[in-house]
GROMACS .gro file of C-alpha atoms in nm:
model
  202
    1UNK     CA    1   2.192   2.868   2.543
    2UNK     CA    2   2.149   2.945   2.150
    3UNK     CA    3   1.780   2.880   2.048
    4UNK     CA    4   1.856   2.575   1.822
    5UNK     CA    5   2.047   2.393   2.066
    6UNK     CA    6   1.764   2.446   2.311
    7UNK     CA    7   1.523   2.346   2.098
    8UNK     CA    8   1.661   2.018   2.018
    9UNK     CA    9   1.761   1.964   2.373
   10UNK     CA   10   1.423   1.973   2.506
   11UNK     CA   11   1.346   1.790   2.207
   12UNK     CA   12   1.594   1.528   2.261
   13UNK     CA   13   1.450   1.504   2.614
   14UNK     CA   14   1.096   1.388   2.457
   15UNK     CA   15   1.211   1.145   2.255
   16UNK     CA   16   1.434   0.983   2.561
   17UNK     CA   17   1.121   1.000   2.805
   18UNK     CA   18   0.873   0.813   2.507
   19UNK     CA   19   0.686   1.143   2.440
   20UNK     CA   20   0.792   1.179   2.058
   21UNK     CA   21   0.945   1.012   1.793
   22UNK     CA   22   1.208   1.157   1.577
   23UNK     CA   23   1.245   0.970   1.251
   24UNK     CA   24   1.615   0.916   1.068
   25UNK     CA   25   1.578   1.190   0.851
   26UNK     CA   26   1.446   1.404   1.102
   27UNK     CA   27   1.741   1.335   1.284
   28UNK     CA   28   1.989   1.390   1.062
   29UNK     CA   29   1.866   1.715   0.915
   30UNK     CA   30   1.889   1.846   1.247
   31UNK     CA   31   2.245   1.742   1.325
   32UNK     CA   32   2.361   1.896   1.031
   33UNK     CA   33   2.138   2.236   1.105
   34UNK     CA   34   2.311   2.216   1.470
   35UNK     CA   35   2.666   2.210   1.318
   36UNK     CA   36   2.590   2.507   1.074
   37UNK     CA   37   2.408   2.696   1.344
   38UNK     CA   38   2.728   2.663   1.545
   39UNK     CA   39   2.989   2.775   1.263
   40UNK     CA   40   2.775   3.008   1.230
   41UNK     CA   41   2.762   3.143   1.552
   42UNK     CA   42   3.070   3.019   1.741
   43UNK     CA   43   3.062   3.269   2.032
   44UNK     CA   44   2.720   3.153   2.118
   45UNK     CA   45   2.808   2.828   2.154
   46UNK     CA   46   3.095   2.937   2.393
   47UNK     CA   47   3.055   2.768   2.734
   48UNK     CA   48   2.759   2.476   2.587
   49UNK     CA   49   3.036   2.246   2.481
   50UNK     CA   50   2.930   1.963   2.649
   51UNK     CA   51   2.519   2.034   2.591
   52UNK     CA   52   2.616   2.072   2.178
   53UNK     CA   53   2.811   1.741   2.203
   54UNK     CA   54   2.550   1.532   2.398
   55UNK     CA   55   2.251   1.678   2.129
   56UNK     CA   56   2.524   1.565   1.817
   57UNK     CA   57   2.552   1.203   1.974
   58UNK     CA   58   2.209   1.190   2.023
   59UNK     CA   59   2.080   1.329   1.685
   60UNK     CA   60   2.403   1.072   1.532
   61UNK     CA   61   2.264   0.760   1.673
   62UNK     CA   62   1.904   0.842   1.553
   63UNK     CA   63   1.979   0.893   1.269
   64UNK     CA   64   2.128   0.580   1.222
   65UNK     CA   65   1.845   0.374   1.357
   66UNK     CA   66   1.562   0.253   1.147
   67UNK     CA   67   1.276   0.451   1.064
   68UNK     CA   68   0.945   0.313   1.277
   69UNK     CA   69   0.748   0.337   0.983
   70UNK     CA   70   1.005   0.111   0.791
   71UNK     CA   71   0.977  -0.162   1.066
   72UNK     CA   72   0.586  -0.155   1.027
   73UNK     CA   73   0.616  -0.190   0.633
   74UNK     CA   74   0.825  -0.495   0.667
   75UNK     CA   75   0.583  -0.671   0.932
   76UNK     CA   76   0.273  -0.567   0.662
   77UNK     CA   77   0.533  -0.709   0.408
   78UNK     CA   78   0.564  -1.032   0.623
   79UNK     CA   79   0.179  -1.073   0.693
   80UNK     CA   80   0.118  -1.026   0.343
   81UNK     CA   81   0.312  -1.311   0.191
   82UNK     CA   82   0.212  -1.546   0.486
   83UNK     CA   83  -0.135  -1.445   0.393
   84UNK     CA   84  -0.047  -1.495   0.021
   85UNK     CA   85   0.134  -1.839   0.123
   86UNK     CA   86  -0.165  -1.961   0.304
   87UNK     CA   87  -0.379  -1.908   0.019
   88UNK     CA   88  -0.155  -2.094  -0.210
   89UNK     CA   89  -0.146  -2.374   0.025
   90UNK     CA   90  -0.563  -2.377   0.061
   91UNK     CA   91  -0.539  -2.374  -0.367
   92UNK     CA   92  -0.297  -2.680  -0.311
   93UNK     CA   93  -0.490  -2.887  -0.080
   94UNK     CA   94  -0.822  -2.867  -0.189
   95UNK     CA   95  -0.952  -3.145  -0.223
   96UNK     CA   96  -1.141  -3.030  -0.570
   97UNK     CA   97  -0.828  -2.892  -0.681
   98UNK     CA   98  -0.661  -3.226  -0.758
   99UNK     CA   99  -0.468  -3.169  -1.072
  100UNK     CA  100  -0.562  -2.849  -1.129
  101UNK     CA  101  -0.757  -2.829  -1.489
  102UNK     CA  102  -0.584  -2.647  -1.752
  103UNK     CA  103  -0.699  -2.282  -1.783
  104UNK     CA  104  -0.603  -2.192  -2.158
  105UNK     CA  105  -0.953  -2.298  -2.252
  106UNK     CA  106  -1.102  -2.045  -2.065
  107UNK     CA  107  -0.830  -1.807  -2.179
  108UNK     CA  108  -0.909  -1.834  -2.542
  109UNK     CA  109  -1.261  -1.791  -2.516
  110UNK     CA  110  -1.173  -1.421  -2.443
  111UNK     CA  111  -1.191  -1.239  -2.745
  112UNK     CA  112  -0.914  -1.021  -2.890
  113UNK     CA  113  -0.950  -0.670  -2.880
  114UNK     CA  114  -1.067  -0.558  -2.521
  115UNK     CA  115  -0.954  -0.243  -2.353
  116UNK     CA  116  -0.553  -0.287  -2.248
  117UNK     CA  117  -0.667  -0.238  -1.821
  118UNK     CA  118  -1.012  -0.484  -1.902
  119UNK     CA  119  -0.833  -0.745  -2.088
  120UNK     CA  120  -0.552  -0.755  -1.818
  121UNK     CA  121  -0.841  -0.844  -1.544
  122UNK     CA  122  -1.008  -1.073  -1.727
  123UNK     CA  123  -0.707  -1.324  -1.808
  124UNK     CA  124  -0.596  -1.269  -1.392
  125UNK     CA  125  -0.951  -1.277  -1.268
  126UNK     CA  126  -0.958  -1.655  -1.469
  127UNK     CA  127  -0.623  -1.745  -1.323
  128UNK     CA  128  -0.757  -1.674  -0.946
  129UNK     CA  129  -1.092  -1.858  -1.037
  130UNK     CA  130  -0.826  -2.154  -1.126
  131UNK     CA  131  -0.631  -2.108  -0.790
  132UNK     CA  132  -0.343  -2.005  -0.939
  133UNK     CA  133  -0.336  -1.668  -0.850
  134UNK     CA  134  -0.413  -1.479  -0.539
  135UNK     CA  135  -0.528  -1.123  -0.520
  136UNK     CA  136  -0.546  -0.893  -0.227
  137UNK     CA  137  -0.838  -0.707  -0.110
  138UNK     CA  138  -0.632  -0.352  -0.172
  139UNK     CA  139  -0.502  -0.457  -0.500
  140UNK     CA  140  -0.883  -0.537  -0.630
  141UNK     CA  141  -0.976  -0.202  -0.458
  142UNK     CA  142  -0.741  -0.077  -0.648
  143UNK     CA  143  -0.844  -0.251  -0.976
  144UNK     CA  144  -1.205  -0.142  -0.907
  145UNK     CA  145  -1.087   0.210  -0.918
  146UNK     CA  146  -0.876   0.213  -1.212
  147UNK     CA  147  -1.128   0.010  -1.435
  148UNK     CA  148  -1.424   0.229  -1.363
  149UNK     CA  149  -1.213   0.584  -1.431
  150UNK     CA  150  -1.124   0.373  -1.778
  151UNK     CA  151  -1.457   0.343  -1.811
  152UNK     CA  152  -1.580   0.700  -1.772
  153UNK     CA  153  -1.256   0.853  -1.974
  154UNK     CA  154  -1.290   0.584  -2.254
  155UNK     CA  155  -1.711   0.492  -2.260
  156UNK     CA  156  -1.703   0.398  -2.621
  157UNK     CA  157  -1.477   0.127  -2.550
  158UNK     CA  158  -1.625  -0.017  -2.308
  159UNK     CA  159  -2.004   0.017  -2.416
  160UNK     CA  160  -1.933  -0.221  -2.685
  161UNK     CA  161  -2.163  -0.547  -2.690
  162UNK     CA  162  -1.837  -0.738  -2.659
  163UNK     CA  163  -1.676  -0.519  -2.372
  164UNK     CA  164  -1.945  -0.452  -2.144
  165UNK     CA  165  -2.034  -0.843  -2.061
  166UNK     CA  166  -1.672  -0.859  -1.962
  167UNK     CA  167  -1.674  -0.525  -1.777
  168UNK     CA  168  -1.935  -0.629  -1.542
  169UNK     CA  169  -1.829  -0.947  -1.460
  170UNK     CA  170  -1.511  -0.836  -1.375
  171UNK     CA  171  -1.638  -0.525  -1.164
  172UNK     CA  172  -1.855  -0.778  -0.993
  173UNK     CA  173  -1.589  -1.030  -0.905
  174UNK     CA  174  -1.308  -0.729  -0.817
  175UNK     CA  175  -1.582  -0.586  -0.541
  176UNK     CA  176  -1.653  -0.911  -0.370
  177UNK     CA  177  -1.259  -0.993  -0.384
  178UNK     CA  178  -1.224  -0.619  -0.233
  179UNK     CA  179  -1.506  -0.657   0.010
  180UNK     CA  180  -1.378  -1.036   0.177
  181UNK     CA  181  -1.232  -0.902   0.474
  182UNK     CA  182  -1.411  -0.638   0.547
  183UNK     CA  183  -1.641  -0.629   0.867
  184UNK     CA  184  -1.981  -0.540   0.809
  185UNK     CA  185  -2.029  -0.632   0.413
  186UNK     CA  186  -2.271  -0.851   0.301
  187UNK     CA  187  -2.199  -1.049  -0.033
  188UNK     CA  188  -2.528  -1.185  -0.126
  189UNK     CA  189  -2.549  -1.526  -0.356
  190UNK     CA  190  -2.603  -1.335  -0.679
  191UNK     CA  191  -2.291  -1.153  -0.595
  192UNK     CA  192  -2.200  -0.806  -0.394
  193UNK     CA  193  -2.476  -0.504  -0.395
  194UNK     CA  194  -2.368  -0.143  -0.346
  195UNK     CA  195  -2.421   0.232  -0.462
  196UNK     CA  196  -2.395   0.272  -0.849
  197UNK     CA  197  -2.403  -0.103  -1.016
  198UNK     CA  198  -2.107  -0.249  -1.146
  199UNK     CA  199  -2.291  -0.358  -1.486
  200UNK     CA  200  -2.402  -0.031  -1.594
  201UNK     CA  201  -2.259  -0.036  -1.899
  202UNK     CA  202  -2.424  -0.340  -1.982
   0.00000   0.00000   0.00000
């Protein structure tokens, strides 16, 4: 038997008994390096007719099915909106949250001229304060990340006296959004308490 069609034979085998997991690309890279292989190398393929045509099914129908990975991103897709609609809901039924107060207030207290990232933060970080936004844990991690490398690439900016009040409020607030769900991490009264402090440029 030629070596490719061998090796995706006992390849095929795996996947059929549960062993591995062949994804659609996977799949149909290898159907198309079978059908080279064997006009190729037609003489090899003489007398494995029906072993070439059972591995080109196989490798066909894989690589028409949908990717495992893909099915997993659209259950984390699903959890995350219920998650985000349950929030929403808790915003909506609070009983403090009657009509909700008007957050422009609060907006124009921020002053003009912030860093781009910082300014962004501030005006969301208000909105979720308001209930009328929800952020994830990964997207604050996120924002944590971002802010601070702004902060190290750009210090002047962000040392200012109007800037770094800002700054370390909002570092503050994105680490105890980040840390919510997170087993194990304490989030003390006068907010969360870890390795370098968020308010260092203050």
């Amino acid at each position: 038997m030629p070596e490719l069609l061998s090796t995706w034979s006992w390849r095929l085998d795996r996947v059929r008994n549960g062993r591995t997991v062949l994804t659609k690309s996977q799949a149909a890279s290898a159907r198309t390096d079978l059908a080279h292989d064997r006009s190729a190398h037609p003489s090899d393929y003489a007398g494995y007719e029906e072993e070439y045509t059972s591995a080109i099914e196989a490798l066909e129908v894989l690589a028409q099915q949908a990717n495992r990975s893909d099915d997993l991103l659209a259950v984390l897709r699903a959890e995350r909106r219920a998650s985000d609609q349950s929030a929403r809901d808790r915003y909506a039924t609070a009983p403090d949250s009657a009509p909700r107060a008007s957050l422009a207030a609060e907006h124009d207290r921020v002053p003009a001229g912030l860093p781009e990232a910082l300014d962004e933060w501030v005006h969301r970080l208000i909105r979720y304060r308001g209930g009328a936004k929800v952020i994830a844990p990964i997207e604050a991690s996120r924002a944590e990340i971002r802010l601070r490398n702004e902060a190290d690439l750009h210090p002047s900016a962000y040392r200012t006296s109007m800037a770094a009040p800002f700054y370390g409020r909002v570092m503050r607030e994105l680490g105890e959004i980040a840390t919510s769900q997170r087993p194990g991490v304490h989030v003390s009264r006068r907010g969360l308490h870890r390795g370098l402090a968020d308010d260092s440029f203050l």
